[in-house]
PDB file of C-alpha atoms in Angstrom:
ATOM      1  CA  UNK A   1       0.000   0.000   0.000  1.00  0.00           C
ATOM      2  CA  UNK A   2       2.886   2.876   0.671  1.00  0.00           C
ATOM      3  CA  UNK A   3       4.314   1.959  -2.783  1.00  0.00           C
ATOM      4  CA  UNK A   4       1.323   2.301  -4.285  1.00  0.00           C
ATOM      5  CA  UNK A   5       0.324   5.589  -2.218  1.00  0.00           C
ATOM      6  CA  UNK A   6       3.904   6.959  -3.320  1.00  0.00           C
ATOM      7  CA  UNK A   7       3.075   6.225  -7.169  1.00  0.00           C
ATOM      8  CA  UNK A   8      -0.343   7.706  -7.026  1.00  0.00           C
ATOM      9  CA  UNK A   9       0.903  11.007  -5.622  1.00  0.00           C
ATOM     10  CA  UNK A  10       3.973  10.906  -7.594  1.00  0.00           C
ATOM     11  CA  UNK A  11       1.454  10.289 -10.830  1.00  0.00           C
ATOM     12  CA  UNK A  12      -0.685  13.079  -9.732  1.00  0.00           C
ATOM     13  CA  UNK A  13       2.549  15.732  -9.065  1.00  0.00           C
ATOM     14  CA  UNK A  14       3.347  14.455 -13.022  1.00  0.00           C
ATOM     15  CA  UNK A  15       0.738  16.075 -14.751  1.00  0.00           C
ATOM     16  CA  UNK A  16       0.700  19.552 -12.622  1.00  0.00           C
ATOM     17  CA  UNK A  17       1.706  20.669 -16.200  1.00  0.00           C
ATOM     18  CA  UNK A  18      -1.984  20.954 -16.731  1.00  0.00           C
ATOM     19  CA  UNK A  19      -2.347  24.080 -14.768  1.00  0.00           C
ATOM     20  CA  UNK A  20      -1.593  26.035 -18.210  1.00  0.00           C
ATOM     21  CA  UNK A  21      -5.061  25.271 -19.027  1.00  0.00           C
ATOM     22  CA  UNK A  22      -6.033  27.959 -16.556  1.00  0.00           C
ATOM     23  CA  UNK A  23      -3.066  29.745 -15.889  1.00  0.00           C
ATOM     24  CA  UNK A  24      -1.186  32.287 -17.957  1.00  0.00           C
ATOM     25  CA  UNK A  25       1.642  30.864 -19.573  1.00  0.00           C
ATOM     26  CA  UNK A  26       2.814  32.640 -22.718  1.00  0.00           C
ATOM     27  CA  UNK A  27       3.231  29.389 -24.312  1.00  0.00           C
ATOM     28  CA  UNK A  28       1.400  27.382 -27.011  1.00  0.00           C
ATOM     29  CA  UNK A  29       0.602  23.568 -25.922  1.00  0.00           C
ATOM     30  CA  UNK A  30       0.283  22.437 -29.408  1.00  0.00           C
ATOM     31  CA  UNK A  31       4.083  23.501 -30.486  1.00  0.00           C
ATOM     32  CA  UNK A  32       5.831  23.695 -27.009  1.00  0.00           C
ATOM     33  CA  UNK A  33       7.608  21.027 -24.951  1.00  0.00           C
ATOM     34  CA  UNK A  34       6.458  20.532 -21.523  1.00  0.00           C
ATOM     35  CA  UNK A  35       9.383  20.831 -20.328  1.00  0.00           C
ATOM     36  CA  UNK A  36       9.955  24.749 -21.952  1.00  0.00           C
ATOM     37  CA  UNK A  37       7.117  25.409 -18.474  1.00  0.00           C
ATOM     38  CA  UNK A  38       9.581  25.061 -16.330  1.00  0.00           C
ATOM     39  CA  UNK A  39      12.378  27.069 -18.165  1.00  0.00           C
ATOM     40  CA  UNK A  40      14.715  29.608 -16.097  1.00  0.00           C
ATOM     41  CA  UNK A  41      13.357  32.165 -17.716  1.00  0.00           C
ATOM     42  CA  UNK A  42       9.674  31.401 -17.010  1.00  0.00           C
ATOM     43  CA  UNK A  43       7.689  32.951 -14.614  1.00  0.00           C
ATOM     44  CA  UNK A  44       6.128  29.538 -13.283  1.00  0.00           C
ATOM     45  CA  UNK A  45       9.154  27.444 -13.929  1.00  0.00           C
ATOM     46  CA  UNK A  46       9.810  27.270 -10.510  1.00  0.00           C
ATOM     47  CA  UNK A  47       6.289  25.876  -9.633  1.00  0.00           C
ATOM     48  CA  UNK A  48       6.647  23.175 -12.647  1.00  0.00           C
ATOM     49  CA  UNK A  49      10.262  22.255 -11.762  1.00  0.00           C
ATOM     50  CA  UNK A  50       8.983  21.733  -7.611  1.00  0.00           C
ATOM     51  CA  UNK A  51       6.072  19.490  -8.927  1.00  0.00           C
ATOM     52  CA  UNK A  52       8.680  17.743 -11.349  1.00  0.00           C
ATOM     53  CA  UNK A  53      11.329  16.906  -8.169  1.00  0.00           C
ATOM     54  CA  UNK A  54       8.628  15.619  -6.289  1.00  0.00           C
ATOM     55  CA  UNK A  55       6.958  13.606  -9.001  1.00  0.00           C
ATOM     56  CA  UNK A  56      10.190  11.745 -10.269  1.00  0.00           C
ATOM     57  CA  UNK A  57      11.236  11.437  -6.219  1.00  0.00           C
ATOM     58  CA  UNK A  58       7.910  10.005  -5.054  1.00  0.00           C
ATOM     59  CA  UNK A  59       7.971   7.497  -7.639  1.00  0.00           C
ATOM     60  CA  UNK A  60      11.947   6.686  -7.934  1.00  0.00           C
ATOM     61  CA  UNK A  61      10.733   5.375  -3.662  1.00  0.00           C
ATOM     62  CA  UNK A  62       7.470   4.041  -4.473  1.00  0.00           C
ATOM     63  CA  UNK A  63       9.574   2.256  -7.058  1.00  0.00           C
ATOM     64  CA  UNK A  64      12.574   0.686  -4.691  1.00  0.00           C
ATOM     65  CA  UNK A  65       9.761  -0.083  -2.324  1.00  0.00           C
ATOM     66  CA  UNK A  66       8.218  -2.036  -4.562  1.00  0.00           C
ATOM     67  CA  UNK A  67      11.463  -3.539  -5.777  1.00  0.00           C
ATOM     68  CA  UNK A  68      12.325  -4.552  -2.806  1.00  0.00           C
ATOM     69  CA  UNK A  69       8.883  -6.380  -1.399  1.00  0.00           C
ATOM     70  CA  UNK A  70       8.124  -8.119  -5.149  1.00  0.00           C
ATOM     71  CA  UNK A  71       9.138 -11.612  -6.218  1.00  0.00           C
ATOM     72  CA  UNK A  72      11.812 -12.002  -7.996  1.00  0.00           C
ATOM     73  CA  UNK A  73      10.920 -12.563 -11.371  1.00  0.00           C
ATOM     74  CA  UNK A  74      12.364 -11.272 -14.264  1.00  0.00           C
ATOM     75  CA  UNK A  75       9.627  -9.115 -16.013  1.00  0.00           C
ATOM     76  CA  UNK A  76       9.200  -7.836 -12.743  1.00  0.00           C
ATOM     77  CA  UNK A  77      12.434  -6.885 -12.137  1.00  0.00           C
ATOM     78  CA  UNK A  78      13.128  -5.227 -15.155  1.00  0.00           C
ATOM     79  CA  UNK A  79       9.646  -3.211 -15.235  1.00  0.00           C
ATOM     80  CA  UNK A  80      10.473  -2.022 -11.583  1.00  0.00           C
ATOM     81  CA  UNK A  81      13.797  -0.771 -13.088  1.00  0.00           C
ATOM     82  CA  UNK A  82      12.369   0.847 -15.777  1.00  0.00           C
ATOM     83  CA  UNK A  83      10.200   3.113 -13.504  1.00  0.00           C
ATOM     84  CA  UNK A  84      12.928   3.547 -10.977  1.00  0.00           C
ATOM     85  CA  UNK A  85      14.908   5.082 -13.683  1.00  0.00           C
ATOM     86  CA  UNK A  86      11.737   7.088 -14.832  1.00  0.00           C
ATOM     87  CA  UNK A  87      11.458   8.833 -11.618  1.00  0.00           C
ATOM     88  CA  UNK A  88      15.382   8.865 -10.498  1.00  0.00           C
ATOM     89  CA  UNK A  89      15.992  10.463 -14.423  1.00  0.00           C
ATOM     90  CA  UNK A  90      12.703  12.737 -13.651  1.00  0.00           C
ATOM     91  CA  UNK A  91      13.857  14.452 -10.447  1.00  0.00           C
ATOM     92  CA  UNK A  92      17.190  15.204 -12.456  1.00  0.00           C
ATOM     93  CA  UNK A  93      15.694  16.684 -15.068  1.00  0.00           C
ATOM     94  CA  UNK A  94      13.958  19.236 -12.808  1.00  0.00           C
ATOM     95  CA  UNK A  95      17.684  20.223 -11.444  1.00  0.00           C
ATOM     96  CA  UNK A  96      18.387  21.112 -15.178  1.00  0.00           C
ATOM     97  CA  UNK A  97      15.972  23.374 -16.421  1.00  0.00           C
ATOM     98  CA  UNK A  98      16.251  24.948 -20.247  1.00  0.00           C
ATOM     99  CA  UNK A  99      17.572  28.310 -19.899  1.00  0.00           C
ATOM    100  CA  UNK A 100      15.162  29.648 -22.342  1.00  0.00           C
ATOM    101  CA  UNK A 101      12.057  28.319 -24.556  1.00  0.00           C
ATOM    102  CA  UNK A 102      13.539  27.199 -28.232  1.00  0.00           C
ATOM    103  CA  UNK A 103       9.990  26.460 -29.770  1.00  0.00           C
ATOM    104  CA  UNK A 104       8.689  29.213 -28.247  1.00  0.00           C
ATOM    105  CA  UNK A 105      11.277  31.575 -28.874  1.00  0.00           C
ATOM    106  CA  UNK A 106      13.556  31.806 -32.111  1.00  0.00           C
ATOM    107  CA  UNK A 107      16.411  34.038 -30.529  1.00  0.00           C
ATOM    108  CA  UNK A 108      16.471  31.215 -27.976  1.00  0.00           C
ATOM    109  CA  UNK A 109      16.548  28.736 -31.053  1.00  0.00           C
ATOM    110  CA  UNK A 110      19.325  30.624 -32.646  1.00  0.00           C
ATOM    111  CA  UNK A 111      21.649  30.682 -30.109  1.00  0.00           C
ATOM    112  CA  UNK A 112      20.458  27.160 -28.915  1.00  0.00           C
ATOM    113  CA  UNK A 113      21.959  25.909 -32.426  1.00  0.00           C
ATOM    114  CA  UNK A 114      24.720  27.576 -32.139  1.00  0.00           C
ATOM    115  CA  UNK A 115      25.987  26.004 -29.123  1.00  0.00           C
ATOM    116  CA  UNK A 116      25.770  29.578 -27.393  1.00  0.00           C
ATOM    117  CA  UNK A 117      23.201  28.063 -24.536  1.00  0.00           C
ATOM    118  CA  UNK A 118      24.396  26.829 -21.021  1.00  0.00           C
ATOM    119  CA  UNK A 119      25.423  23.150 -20.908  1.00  0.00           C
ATOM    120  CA  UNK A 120      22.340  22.678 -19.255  1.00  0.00           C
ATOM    121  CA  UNK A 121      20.482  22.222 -22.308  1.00  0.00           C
ATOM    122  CA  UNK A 122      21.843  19.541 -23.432  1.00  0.00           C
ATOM    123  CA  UNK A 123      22.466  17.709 -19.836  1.00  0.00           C
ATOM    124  CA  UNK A 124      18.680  17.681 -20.150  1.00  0.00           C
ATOM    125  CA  UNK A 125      18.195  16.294 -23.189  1.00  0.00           C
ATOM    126  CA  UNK A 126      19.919  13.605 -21.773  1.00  0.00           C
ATOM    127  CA  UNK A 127      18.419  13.498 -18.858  1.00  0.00           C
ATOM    128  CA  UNK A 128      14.829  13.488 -20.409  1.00  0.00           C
ATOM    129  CA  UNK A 129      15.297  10.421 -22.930  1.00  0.00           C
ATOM    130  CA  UNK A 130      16.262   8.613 -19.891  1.00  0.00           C
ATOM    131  CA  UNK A 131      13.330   9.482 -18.013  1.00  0.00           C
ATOM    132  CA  UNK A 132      11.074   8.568 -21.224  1.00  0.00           C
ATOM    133  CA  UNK A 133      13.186   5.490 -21.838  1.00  0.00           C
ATOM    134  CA  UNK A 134      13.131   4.216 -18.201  1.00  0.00           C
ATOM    135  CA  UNK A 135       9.024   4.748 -18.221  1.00  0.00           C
ATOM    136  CA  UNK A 136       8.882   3.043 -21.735  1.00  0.00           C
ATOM    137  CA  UNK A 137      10.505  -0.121 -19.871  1.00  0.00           C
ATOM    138  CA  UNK A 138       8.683  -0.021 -17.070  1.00  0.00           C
ATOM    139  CA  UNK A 139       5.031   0.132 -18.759  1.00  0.00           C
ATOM    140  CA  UNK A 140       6.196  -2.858 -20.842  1.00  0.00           C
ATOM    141  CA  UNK A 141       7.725  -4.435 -18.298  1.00  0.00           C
ATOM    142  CA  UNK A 142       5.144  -4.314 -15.563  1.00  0.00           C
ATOM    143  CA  UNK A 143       1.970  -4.358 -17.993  1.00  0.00           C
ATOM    144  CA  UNK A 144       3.596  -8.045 -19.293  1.00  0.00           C
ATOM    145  CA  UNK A 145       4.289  -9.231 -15.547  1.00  0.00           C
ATOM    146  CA  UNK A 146       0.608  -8.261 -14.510  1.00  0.00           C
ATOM    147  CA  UNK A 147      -0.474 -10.454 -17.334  1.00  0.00           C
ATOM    148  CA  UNK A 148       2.172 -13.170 -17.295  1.00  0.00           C
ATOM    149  CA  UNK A 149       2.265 -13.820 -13.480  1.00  0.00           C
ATOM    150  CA  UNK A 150      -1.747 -12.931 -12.883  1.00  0.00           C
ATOM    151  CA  UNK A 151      -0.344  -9.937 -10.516  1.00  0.00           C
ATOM    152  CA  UNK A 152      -3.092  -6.921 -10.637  1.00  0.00           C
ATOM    153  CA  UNK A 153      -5.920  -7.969 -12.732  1.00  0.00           C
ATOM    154  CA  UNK A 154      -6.727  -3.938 -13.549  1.00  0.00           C
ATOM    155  CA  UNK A 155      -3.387  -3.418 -15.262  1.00  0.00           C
ATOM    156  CA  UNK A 156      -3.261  -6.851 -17.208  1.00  0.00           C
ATOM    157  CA  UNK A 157      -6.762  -5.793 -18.560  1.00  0.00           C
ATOM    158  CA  UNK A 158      -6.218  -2.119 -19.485  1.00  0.00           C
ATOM    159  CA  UNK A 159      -2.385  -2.125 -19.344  1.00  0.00           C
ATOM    160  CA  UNK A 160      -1.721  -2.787 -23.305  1.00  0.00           C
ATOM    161  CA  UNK A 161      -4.071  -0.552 -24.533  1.00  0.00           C
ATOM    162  CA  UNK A 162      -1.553   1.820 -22.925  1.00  0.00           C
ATOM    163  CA  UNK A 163       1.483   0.659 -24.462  1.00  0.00           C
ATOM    164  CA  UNK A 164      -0.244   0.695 -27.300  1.00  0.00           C
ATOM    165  CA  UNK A 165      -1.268   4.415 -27.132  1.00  0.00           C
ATOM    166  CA  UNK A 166       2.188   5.521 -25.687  1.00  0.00           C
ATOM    167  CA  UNK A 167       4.219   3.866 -27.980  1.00  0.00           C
ATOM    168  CA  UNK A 168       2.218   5.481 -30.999  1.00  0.00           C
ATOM    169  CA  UNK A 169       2.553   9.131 -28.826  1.00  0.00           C
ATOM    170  CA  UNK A 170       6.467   8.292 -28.392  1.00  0.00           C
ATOM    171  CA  UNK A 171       6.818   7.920 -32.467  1.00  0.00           C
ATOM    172  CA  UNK A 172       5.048  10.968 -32.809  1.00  0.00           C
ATOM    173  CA  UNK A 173       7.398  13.146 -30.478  1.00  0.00           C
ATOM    174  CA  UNK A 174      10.251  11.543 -31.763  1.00  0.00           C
ATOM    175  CA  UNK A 175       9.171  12.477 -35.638  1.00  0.00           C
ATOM    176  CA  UNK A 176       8.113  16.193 -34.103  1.00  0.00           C
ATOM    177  CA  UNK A 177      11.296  16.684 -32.841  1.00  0.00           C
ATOM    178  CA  UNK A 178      13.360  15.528 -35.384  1.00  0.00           C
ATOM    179  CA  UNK A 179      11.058  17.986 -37.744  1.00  0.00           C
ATOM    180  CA  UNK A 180      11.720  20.901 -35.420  1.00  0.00           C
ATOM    181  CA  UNK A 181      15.789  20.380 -35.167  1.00  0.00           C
ATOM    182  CA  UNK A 182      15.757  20.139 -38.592  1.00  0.00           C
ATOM    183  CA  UNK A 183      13.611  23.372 -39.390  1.00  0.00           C
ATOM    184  CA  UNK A 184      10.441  21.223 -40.470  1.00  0.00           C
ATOM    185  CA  UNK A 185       8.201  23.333 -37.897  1.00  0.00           C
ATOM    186  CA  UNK A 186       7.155  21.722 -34.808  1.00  0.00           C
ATOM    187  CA  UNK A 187       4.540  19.325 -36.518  1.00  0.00           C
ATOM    188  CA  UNK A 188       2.382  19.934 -33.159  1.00  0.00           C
ATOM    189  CA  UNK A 189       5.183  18.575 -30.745  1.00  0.00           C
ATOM    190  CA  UNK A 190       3.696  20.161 -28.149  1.00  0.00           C
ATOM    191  CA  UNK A 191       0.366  17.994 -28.664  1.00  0.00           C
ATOM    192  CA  UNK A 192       2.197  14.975 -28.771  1.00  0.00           C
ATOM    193  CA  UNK A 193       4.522  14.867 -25.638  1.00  0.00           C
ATOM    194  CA  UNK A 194       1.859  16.164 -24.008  1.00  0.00           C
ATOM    195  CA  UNK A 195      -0.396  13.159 -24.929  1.00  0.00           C
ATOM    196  CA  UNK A 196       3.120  11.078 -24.008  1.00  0.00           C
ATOM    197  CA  UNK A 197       3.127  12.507 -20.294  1.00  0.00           C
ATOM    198  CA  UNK A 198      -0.038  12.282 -20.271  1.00  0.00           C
ATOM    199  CA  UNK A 199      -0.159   8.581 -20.836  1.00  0.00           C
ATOM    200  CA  UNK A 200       2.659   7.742 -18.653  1.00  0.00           C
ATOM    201  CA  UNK A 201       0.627   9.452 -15.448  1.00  0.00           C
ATOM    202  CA  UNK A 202      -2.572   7.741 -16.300  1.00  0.00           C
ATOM    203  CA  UNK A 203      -0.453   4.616 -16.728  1.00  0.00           C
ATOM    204  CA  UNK A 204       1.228   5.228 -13.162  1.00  0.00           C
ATOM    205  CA  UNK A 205      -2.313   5.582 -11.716  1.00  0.00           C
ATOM    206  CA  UNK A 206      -3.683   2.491 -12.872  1.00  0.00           C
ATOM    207  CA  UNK A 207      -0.628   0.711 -11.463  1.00  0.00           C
ATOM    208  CA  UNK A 208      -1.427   2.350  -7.892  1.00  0.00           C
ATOM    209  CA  UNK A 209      -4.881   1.216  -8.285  1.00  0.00           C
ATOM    210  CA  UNK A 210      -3.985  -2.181  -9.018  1.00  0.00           C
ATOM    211  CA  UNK A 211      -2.003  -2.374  -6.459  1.00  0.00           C
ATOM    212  CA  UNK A 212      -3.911  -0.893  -3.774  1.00  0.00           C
ATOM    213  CA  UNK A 213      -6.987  -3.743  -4.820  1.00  0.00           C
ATOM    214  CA  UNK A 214      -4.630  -6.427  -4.649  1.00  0.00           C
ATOM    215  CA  UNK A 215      -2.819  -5.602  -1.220  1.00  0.00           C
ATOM    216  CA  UNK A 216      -6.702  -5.172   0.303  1.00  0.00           C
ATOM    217  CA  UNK A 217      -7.839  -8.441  -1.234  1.00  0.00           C
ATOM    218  CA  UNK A 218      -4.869  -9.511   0.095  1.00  0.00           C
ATOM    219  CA  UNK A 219      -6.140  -8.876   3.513  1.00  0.00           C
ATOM    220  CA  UNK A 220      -9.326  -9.727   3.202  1.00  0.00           C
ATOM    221  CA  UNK A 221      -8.413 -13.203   2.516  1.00  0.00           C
ATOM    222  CA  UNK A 222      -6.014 -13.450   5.373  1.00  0.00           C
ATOM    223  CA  UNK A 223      -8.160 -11.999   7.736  1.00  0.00           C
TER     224      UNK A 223
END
């Protein structure tokens, strides 16, 4: 139950990037990246980077919890990985915040090419594809222990509709990206990580859910 209460808030502190539906933001959620919120030079960033340490370091413990309570079996182990390194790579990436907003802002872009931004920029880049990479493993990883293992009937049901989804999202961000670097236009990147974060939080909520039903039927059997 604490690893799943740890996920659940650390699921919920992942999608505090929806406040720019009603707060004033400046930037466009169809072409921006998320993670351009919580730039230095952003007048919320520091609100979107405090909700980003907390999400990646409530669910990097949730995770080792977990890890360290769960059978031993190898789908298991690796999808535990996965979403330790999703929330240890996710409270690092809030320590390295964009100095400016590239999609947002072509002087930014400019100099951003140019190799004229702080080595931040690219620390997070790093840091980012790890914490997308990490969650990619773990919502394989866990979604084919649930159904290989019969662990958390809720997540074997609904869990590969998920991949599914976030796999097609991940393709999409990837192509956006590689459109905007290469002066394509953004080819709504914004819309498309979003739906990727998106996914990953909804994902990390049905995982606490599961959990949560299976500990209590747990206990109802025992007792």
């Amino acid at each position: 139950m604490i690893a799943a209460a740890l996920i659940a808030i650390g699921a919920l502190a992942y999608t505090a990037w929806v406040l720019e539906v009603v707060l004033s933001t400046g930037l466009d959620p169809v072409r921006t990246y998320v993670s351009e919120l919580a730039a230095a030079d952003q007048p919320l960033g520091g609100l979107f980077r405090a909700t980003d340490l907390a999400a990646g370091s409530l669910v990097l413990l949730g995770a080792v919890w977990a890890l360290a309570r769960t059978p031993r079996r190898p789908w298991a182990l690796i999808g535990w990985g996965g979403v330790a390194l999703f929330g240890a790579a996710t409270a690092v990436d809030s320590r390295l915040p964009l100095s400016c907003t590239p999609t947002a802002d072509p002087e930014c872009a400019a100099r951003e090419t140019a190799g004229l931004v702080p080595a931040t920029h690219t620390a997070h880049a790093v840091s980012s594809s790890l914490a997308m990479t990490g969650a990619l493993i773990g919502i394989v990883g866990l979604t084919v222990a649930a159904r290989r293992y019969g662990w958390w009937p809720g997540l074997a049901r609904f869990g590969p509709p998920l991949v599914a989804l976030e796999l097609i999202a991940t393709v999409w961000t990837l192509a956006s990206v590689a459109a905007f670097e290469a002066g394509r236009g953004t080819w709504a990147l914004g819309a498309g990580q979003r739906l990727q974060v998106l996914l990953v939080a909804v994902w990390l909520g049905l995982l606490a859910l599961s959990m949560a039903r299976a500990a209590m039927e747990s206990k109802a059997e025992a007792g």
